[in-house]
């Protein structure tokens, strides 16, 4: 069975300012970014769902040695959306040298940014980006 939400459709929606994920009709969990099965129960009974563009910062790290094409330092964060799905992306607007544990649990807004493709990618992609609310 194919997932109803392809990576290309996920990318196109982000380009239009929308964040799409998958809703599991069996257990009610949300999955984002798109996967072939529910992140919670492994089920295939999935429908497309609009994901809230706010969330809670659950954890982060400061990248000081960056992959090709990225300029360190920067912050990568894990954010729990209102639907329960967790997203990874950059946290903008916070000085990486000043980032500390006080960021945990802070509310963030979710938007997207274009990340330049490198030798391992098939071109530029859109990626979630967070800012403190
Ligand atoms: Zn499920």
CSV table of N, CA and C and ligand atoms in Angstrom, one decimal:
chain,number,residue,atom,x,y,z
A,1,UNK,N,0.8,-1.2,0.0
A,1,UNK,CA,0.0,0.0,0.0
A,1,UNK,C,0.9,1.2,0.0
A,2,UNK,N,0.5,2.3,-0.7
A,2,UNK,CA,1.2,3.5,-0.8
A,2,UNK,C,0.7,4.5,0.2
A,3,UNK,N,1.6,5.3,0.8
A,3,UNK,CA,1.2,6.4,1.7
A,3,UNK,C,0.4,7.4,0.8
A,4,UNK,N,-0.7,8.0,1.4
A,4,UNK,CA,-1.4,9.0,0.7
A,4,UNK,C,-0.7,10.3,0.6
A,5,UNK,N,0.4,10.5,1.4
A,5,UNK,CA,1.2,11.8,1.3
A,5,UNK,C,2.6,11.5,0.9
A,6,UNK,N,2.9,11.9,-0.4
A,6,UNK,CA,4.2,11.7,-0.9
A,6,UNK,C,5.1,12.8,-0.4
A,7,UNK,N,6.4,12.6,-0.5
A,7,UNK,CA,7.4,13.6,-0.1
A,7,UNK,C,7.2,14.8,-1.0
A,8,UNK,N,7.0,14.7,-2.3
A,8,UNK,CA,6.8,15.8,-3.2
A,8,UNK,C,5.6,16.6,-2.8
A,9,UNK,N,4.5,16.0,-2.5
A,9,UNK,CA,3.3,16.7,-2.1
A,9,UNK,C,3.5,17.5,-0.7
A,10,UNK,N,4.2,16.8,0.2
A,10,UNK,CA,4.6,17.4,1.5
A,10,UNK,C,5.4,18.7,1.2
A,11,UNK,N,6.4,18.6,0.3
A,11,UNK,CA,7.2,19.7,-0.1
A,11,UNK,C,6.4,20.9,-0.7
A,12,UNK,N,5.6,20.5,-1.7
A,12,UNK,CA,4.7,21.5,-2.4
A,12,UNK,C,3.8,22.3,-1.4
A,13,UNK,N,3.3,21.5,-0.4
A,13,UNK,CA,2.4,22.2,0.6
A,13,UNK,C,3.2,23.2,1.4
A,14,UNK,N,4.4,22.8,1.8
A,14,UNK,CA,5.2,23.7,2.6
A,14,UNK,C,5.5,24.9,1.8
A,15,UNK,N,5.7,24.8,0.5
A,15,UNK,CA,6.0,26.0,-0.3
A,15,UNK,C,4.8,26.9,-0.3
A,16,UNK,N,3.6,26.4,0.0
A,16,UNK,CA,2.4,27.2,0.0
A,16,UNK,C,2.0,27.6,1.4
A,17,UNK,N,2.9,27.4,2.4
A,17,UNK,CA,2.7,27.8,3.7
A,17,UNK,C,1.9,26.8,4.6
A,18,UNK,N,1.7,25.6,4.1
A,18,UNK,CA,0.9,24.6,4.8
A,18,UNK,C,1.8,23.4,5.2
A,19,UNK,N,1.5,22.9,6.4
A,19,UNK,CA,2.3,21.7,6.9
A,19,UNK,C,1.3,20.5,6.9
A,20,UNK,N,1.6,19.6,6.1
A,20,UNK,CA,0.8,18.4,6.0
A,20,UNK,C,1.4,17.2,6.7
A,21,UNK,N,0.6,16.4,7.3
A,21,UNK,CA,1.1,15.1,7.9
A,21,UNK,C,0.1,14.0,7.7
A,22,UNK,N,0.2,13.0,8.4
A,22,UNK,CA,-0.7,11.8,8.3
A,22,UNK,C,-1.4,11.6,9.6
A,23,UNK,N,-2.7,11.3,9.5
A,23,UNK,CA,-3.5,10.9,10.6
A,23,UNK,C,-3.8,9.4,10.6
A,24,UNK,N,-3.5,8.7,11.6
A,24,UNK,CA,-3.8,7.2,11.7
A,24,UNK,C,-5.2,7.0,12.1
A,25,UNK,N,-6.0,6.4,11.2
A,25,UNK,CA,-7.4,6.1,11.5
A,25,UNK,C,-7.6,5.0,12.5
A,26,UNK,N,-6.5,4.2,12.8
A,26,UNK,CA,-6.5,3.1,13.7
A,26,UNK,C,-6.2,3.5,15.2
A,27,UNK,N,-5.2,4.4,15.4
A,27,UNK,CA,-4.8,4.7,16.7
A,27,UNK,C,-4.9,6.2,17.0
A,28,UNK,N,-5.1,7.0,16.0
A,28,UNK,CA,-5.3,8.5,16.2
A,28,UNK,C,-4.0,9.3,16.2
A,29,UNK,N,-2.8,8.6,16.1
A,29,UNK,CA,-1.6,9.4,16.1
A,29,UNK,C,-1.4,10.1,14.8
A,30,UNK,N,-0.6,11.2,14.9
A,30,UNK,CA,-0.2,12.0,13.7
A,30,UNK,C,1.3,11.7,13.4
A,31,UNK,N,1.6,11.6,12.1
A,31,UNK,CA,2.9,11.4,11.6
A,31,UNK,C,3.4,12.5,10.7
A,32,UNK,N,4.5,13.1,10.9
A,32,UNK,CA,5.1,14.1,10.0
A,32,UNK,C,6.5,14.1,10.3
A,33,UNK,N,7.4,14.2,9.3
A,33,UNK,CA,7.1,14.2,7.9
A,33,UNK,C,6.6,12.9,7.4
A,34,UNK,N,6.1,12.8,6.2
A,34,UNK,CA,5.4,11.6,5.7
A,34,UNK,C,6.3,10.4,5.8
A,35,UNK,N,5.6,9.3,6.2
A,35,UNK,CA,6.3,7.9,6.2
A,35,UNK,C,5.3,6.9,5.6
A,36,UNK,N,5.8,5.8,5.4
A,36,UNK,CA,4.9,4.7,4.8
A,36,UNK,C,3.9,4.2,5.8
A,37,UNK,N,4.2,4.2,7.1
A,37,UNK,CA,3.3,3.7,8.1
A,37,UNK,C,3.2,4.7,9.3
A,38,UNK,N,2.2,4.5,10.1
A,38,UNK,CA,2.0,5.3,11.3
A,38,UNK,C,3.2,5.1,12.2
A,39,UNK,N,3.7,6.3,12.8
A,39,UNK,CA,4.9,6.2,13.6
A,39,UNK,C,4.6,5.6,15.0
A,40,UNK,N,3.3,5.5,15.3
A,40,UNK,CA,3.0,4.9,16.6
A,40,UNK,C,2.7,3.4,16.6
A,41,UNK,N,1.8,3.0,15.7
A,41,UNK,CA,1.3,1.6,15.7
A,41,UNK,C,1.8,0.9,14.5
A,42,UNK,N,2.4,1.5,13.5
A,42,UNK,CA,2.9,0.8,12.3
A,42,UNK,C,1.8,0.5,11.3
A,43,UNK,N,0.6,1.1,11.6
A,43,UNK,CA,-0.6,0.8,10.7
A,43,UNK,C,-0.5,1.6,9.4
A,44,UNK,N,-1.3,1.1,8.4
A,44,UNK,CA,-1.3,1.7,7.1
A,44,UNK,C,-2.6,2.5,6.8
A,45,UNK,N,-3.5,2.6,7.7
A,45,UNK,CA,-4.8,3.2,7.5
A,45,UNK,C,-4.6,4.7,7.8
A,46,UNK,N,-4.0,5.4,6.8
A,46,UNK,CA,-3.6,6.8,7.0
A,46,UNK,C,-4.3,7.8,6.1
A,47,UNK,N,-4.7,8.9,6.6
A,47,UNK,CA,-5.2,10.0,5.8
A,47,UNK,C,-4.4,11.3,6.0
A,48,UNK,N,-4.5,12.2,5.0
A,48,UNK,CA,-3.7,13.4,5.1
A,48,UNK,C,-4.4,14.4,6.1
A,49,UNK,N,-3.6,15.0,6.9
A,49,UNK,CA,-4.1,15.9,7.9
A,49,UNK,C,-3.2,17.2,8.0
A,50,UNK,N,-3.8,18.3,8.1
A,50,UNK,CA,-3.1,19.6,8.3
A,50,UNK,C,-2.5,19.6,9.7
A,51,UNK,N,-1.3,19.9,9.9
A,51,UNK,CA,-0.6,19.9,11.2
A,51,UNK,C,-0.5,21.4,11.7
A,52,UNK,N,-0.8,21.6,13.0
A,52,UNK,CA,-0.7,22.9,13.6
A,52,UNK,C,0.7,23.5,13.3
A,53,UNK,N,0.8,24.8,13.1
A,53,UNK,CA,2.1,25.4,12.9
A,53,UNK,C,2.6,26.1,14.2
A,54,UNK,N,2.3,25.5,15.3
A,54,UNK,CA,2.9,25.9,16.6
A,54,UNK,C,3.2,24.6,17.3
A,55,UNK,N,4.2,24.7,18.2
A,55,UNK,CA,4.6,23.5,19.0
A,55,UNK,C,5.4,23.9,20.2
A,56,UNK,N,5.9,22.8,20.9
A,56,UNK,CA,6.7,23.0,22.1
A,56,UNK,C,8.1,22.4,21.8
A,57,UNK,N,9.1,23.2,22.1
A,57,UNK,CA,10.5,22.8,21.9
A,57,UNK,C,10.8,21.7,23.0
A,58,UNK,N,11.1,20.5,22.6
A,58,UNK,CA,11.4,19.4,23.5
A,58,UNK,C,12.8,19.2,23.7
A,59,UNK,N,13.7,19.4,22.7
A,59,UNK,CA,15.1,19.3,22.9
A,59,UNK,C,15.8,19.9,21.7
A,60,UNK,N,17.1,20.2,21.8
A,60,UNK,CA,17.9,20.8,20.8
A,60,UNK,C,19.4,20.5,20.9
A,61,UNK,N,20.1,20.8,19.9
A,61,UNK,CA,21.6,20.7,20.0
A,61,UNK,C,22.1,21.8,19.2
A,62,UNK,N,23.3,22.3,19.5
A,62,UNK,CA,24.0,23.3,18.7
A,62,UNK,C,25.1,22.6,17.8
A,63,UNK,N,24.9,22.8,16.5
A,63,UNK,CA,25.9,22.2,15.6
A,63,UNK,C,27.1,23.2,15.4
A,64,UNK,N,28.3,22.7,15.7
A,64,UNK,CA,29.5,23.5,15.6
A,64,UNK,C,30.4,23.0,14.4
A,65,UNK,N,30.2,21.7,14.1
A,65,UNK,CA,30.9,21.2,12.9
A,65,UNK,C,29.8,20.8,11.9
A,66,UNK,N,29.6,21.6,10.9
A,66,UNK,CA,28.4,21.4,10.0
A,66,UNK,C,28.7,20.6,8.8
A,67,UNK,N,27.7,20.0,8.2
A,67,UNK,CA,27.9,19.3,6.9
A,67,UNK,C,28.1,20.3,5.8
A,68,UNK,N,28.5,19.8,4.7
A,68,UNK,CA,28.8,20.6,3.5
A,68,UNK,C,27.6,21.5,3.2
A,69,UNK,N,27.9,22.7,2.9
A,69,UNK,CA,26.9,23.7,2.5
A,69,UNK,C,26.2,24.4,3.7
A,70,UNK,N,26.4,24.0,4.9
A,70,UNK,CA,25.8,24.7,6.1
A,70,UNK,C,26.9,25.5,6.8
A,71,UNK,N,26.5,26.6,7.4
A,71,UNK,CA,27.4,27.4,8.1
A,71,UNK,C,27.2,27.4,9.6
A,72,UNK,N,28.1,26.8,10.4
A,72,UNK,CA,27.9,26.7,11.8
A,72,UNK,C,28.3,28.0,12.5
A,73,UNK,N,27.9,28.3,13.8
A,73,UNK,CA,27.1,27.4,14.5
A,73,UNK,C,25.6,27.7,14.2
A,74,UNK,N,24.8,26.6,14.4
A,74,UNK,CA,23.3,26.8,14.3
A,74,UNK,C,22.7,25.8,15.3
A,75,UNK,N,21.4,26.0,15.5
A,75,UNK,CA,20.6,25.1,16.4
A,75,UNK,C,19.7,24.2,15.7
A,76,UNK,N,19.7,22.9,15.9
A,76,UNK,CA,18.7,22.0,15.4
A,76,UNK,C,17.9,21.5,16.6
A,77,UNK,N,16.5,21.7,16.4
A,77,UNK,CA,15.6,21.4,17.5
A,77,UNK,C,14.6,20.3,17.1
A,78,UNK,N,14.1,19.7,18.2
A,78,UNK,CA,13.0,18.7,18.0
A,78,UNK,C,11.7,19.4,18.7
A,79,UNK,N,10.7,19.6,17.9
A,79,UNK,CA,9.5,20.3,18.4
A,79,UNK,C,8.3,19.3,18.3
A,80,UNK,N,7.5,19.3,19.4
A,80,UNK,CA,6.3,18.5,19.4
A,80,UNK,C,5.1,19.4,19.0
A,81,UNK,N,4.5,19.0,17.9
A,81,UNK,CA,3.4,19.8,17.4
A,81,UNK,C,2.1,19.6,18.3
A,82,UNK,N,1.1,20.4,18.1
A,82,UNK,CA,-0.1,20.2,18.8
A,82,UNK,C,-0.8,18.9,18.6
A,83,UNK,N,-0.5,18.3,17.4
A,83,UNK,CA,-1.1,17.0,17.1
A,83,UNK,C,-0.3,15.9,17.7
A,84,UNK,N,0.8,16.2,18.4
A,84,UNK,CA,1.6,15.1,19.0
A,84,UNK,C,2.8,14.7,18.1
A,85,UNK,N,2.8,14.9,16.8
A,85,UNK,CA,3.9,14.5,15.9
A,85,UNK,C,5.1,15.4,16.2
A,86,UNK,N,6.3,14.9,16.1
A,86,UNK,CA,7.5,15.6,16.4
A,86,UNK,C,8.2,15.9,15.1
A,87,UNK,N,8.7,17.1,15.0
A,87,UNK,CA,9.4,17.6,13.8
A,87,UNK,C,10.8,18.0,14.2
A,88,UNK,N,11.7,17.8,13.3
A,88,UNK,CA,13.1,18.3,13.5
A,88,UNK,C,13.4,19.5,12.5
A,89,UNK,N,14.0,20.5,12.9
A,89,UNK,CA,14.4,21.6,12.1
A,89,UNK,C,15.3,22.6,12.8
A,90,UNK,N,15.6,23.6,12.1
A,90,UNK,CA,16.5,24.7,12.7
A,90,UNK,C,15.7,25.6,13.5
A,91,UNK,N,16.3,26.0,14.6
A,91,UNK,CA,15.7,27.1,15.5
A,91,UNK,C,16.4,28.4,15.1
A,92,UNK,N,15.7,29.3,14.6
A,92,UNK,CA,16.2,30.6,14.2
A,92,UNK,C,15.9,31.6,15.2
A,93,UNK,N,16.7,32.7,15.3
A,93,UNK,CA,16.4,33.8,16.1
A,93,UNK,C,17.0,33.7,17.5
A,94,UNK,N,17.7,32.6,17.8
A,94,UNK,CA,18.4,32.4,19.1
A,94,UNK,C,19.9,32.3,18.8
A,95,UNK,N,20.7,33.0,19.5
A,95,UNK,CA,22.2,32.9,19.4
A,95,UNK,C,22.6,31.6,19.9
A,96,UNK,N,23.2,30.8,19.0
A,96,UNK,CA,23.7,29.4,19.5
A,96,UNK,C,24.6,29.5,20.6
A,97,UNK,N,25.4,30.5,20.8
A,97,UNK,CA,26.3,30.6,21.9
A,97,UNK,C,25.7,31.0,23.2
A,98,UNK,N,24.4,31.4,23.1
A,98,UNK,CA,23.6,31.8,24.3
A,98,UNK,C,22.6,30.7,24.7
A,99,UNK,N,22.4,29.7,23.8
A,99,UNK,CA,21.3,28.8,24.0
A,99,UNK,C,21.5,27.9,25.2
A,100,UNK,N,20.5,27.7,26.0
A,100,UNK,CA,20.6,26.9,27.2
A,100,UNK,C,19.3,26.2,27.5
A,101,UNK,N,19.3,25.5,28.7
A,101,UNK,CA,18.2,24.7,29.0
A,101,UNK,C,16.9,25.5,29.2
A,102,UNK,N,16.9,26.8,29.3
A,102,UNK,CA,15.7,27.6,29.5
A,102,UNK,C,14.9,27.5,28.2
A,103,UNK,N,15.4,27.0,27.1
A,103,UNK,CA,14.6,26.9,25.9
A,103,UNK,C,13.7,25.7,25.9
A,104,UNK,N,14.0,24.7,26.7
A,104,UNK,CA,13.1,23.5,26.8
A,104,UNK,C,11.7,23.9,27.3
A,105,UNK,N,10.7,23.4,26.5
A,105,UNK,CA,9.3,23.7,26.9
A,105,UNK,C,8.8,25.0,26.3
A,106,UNK,N,9.6,25.8,25.6
A,106,UNK,CA,9.1,27.0,25.1
A,106,UNK,C,8.3,26.8,23.9
A,107,UNK,N,7.3,27.6,23.7
A,107,UNK,CA,6.4,27.6,22.5
A,107,UNK,C,7.1,28.1,21.3
A,108,UNK,N,6.9,27.5,20.2
A,108,UNK,CA,7.5,28.0,18.9
A,108,UNK,C,6.5,28.0,17.8
A,109,UNK,N,6.7,28.9,16.9
A,109,UNK,CA,5.9,28.9,15.6
A,109,UNK,C,6.7,28.1,14.6
A,110,UNK,N,6.0,27.5,13.7
A,110,UNK,CA,6.7,26.7,12.6
A,110,UNK,C,6.5,27.3,11.3
A,111,UNK,N,7.5,27.5,10.6
A,111,UNK,CA,7.5,27.9,9.2
A,111,UNK,C,8.4,27.0,8.4
A,112,UNK,N,8.8,27.4,7.2
A,112,UNK,CA,9.7,26.6,6.4
A,112,UNK,C,10.8,27.5,5.8
A,113,UNK,N,11.8,26.8,5.4
A,113,UNK,CA,12.9,27.5,4.7
A,113,UNK,C,13.5,26.6,3.6
A,114,UNK,N,14.1,27.1,2.6
A,114,UNK,CA,14.7,26.3,1.6
A,114,UNK,C,16.1,26.0,2.0
A,115,UNK,N,16.4,24.7,2.0
A,115,UNK,CA,17.8,24.3,2.3
A,115,UNK,C,18.5,23.9,1.0
A,116,UNK,N,19.6,24.5,0.7
A,116,UNK,CA,20.3,24.2,-0.5
A,116,UNK,C,20.8,22.7,-0.6
A,117,UNK,N,20.6,22.1,-1.7
A,117,UNK,CA,21.0,20.7,-1.9
A,117,UNK,C,22.5,20.6,-1.9
A,118,UNK,N,23.0,19.5,-1.5
A,118,UNK,CA,24.4,19.2,-1.5
A,118,UNK,C,24.7,18.0,-2.4
A,119,UNK,N,25.9,17.5,-2.4
A,119,UNK,CA,26.2,16.4,-3.3
A,119,UNK,C,25.4,15.1,-3.1
A,120,UNK,N,24.7,15.1,-1.9
A,120,UNK,CA,24.0,13.9,-1.5
A,120,UNK,C,22.5,14.0,-1.8
A,121,UNK,N,22.0,15.3,-2.1
A,121,UNK,CA,20.6,15.5,-2.3
A,121,UNK,C,20.3,15.7,-3.8
A,122,UNK,N,19.0,15.6,-4.1
A,122,UNK,CA,18.6,15.7,-5.5
A,122,UNK,C,18.0,17.1,-5.7
A,123,UNK,N,18.7,18.1,-5.1
A,123,UNK,CA,18.3,19.5,-5.3
A,123,UNK,C,17.9,20.1,-4.0
A,124,UNK,N,17.4,21.4,-4.1
A,124,UNK,CA,17.0,22.1,-2.9
A,124,UNK,C,15.7,21.5,-2.3
A,125,UNK,N,15.6,21.5,-1.0
A,125,UNK,CA,14.4,21.1,-0.3
A,125,UNK,C,13.9,22.1,0.7
A,126,UNK,N,12.6,22.0,1.0
A,126,UNK,CA,12.0,22.8,2.0
A,126,UNK,C,12.1,22.0,3.3
A,127,UNK,N,12.4,22.8,4.4
A,127,UNK,CA,12.6,22.1,5.7
A,127,UNK,C,11.9,23.0,6.8
A,128,UNK,N,11.3,22.3,7.8
A,128,UNK,CA,10.7,23.1,8.9
A,128,UNK,C,11.8,24.0,9.6
A,129,UNK,N,11.3,25.2,10.0
A,129,UNK,CA,12.2,26.1,10.8
A,129,UNK,C,11.3,26.6,11.9
A,130,UNK,N,11.9,26.8,13.1
A,130,UNK,CA,11.2,27.2,14.3
A,130,UNK,C,11.7,28.6,14.7
A,131,UNK,N,10.8,29.4,15.3
A,131,UNK,CA,11.1,30.6,16.0
A,131,UNK,C,10.3,30.7,17.3
A,132,UNK,N,10.9,31.2,18.3
A,132,UNK,CA,10.2,31.3,19.6
A,132,UNK,C,9.0,32.2,19.5
A,133,UNK,N,7.9,31.7,20.1
A,133,UNK,CA,6.7,32.5,20.0
A,133,UNK,C,6.7,33.7,21.0
B,1,LIG,ZN1,-1.4,4.3,14.3
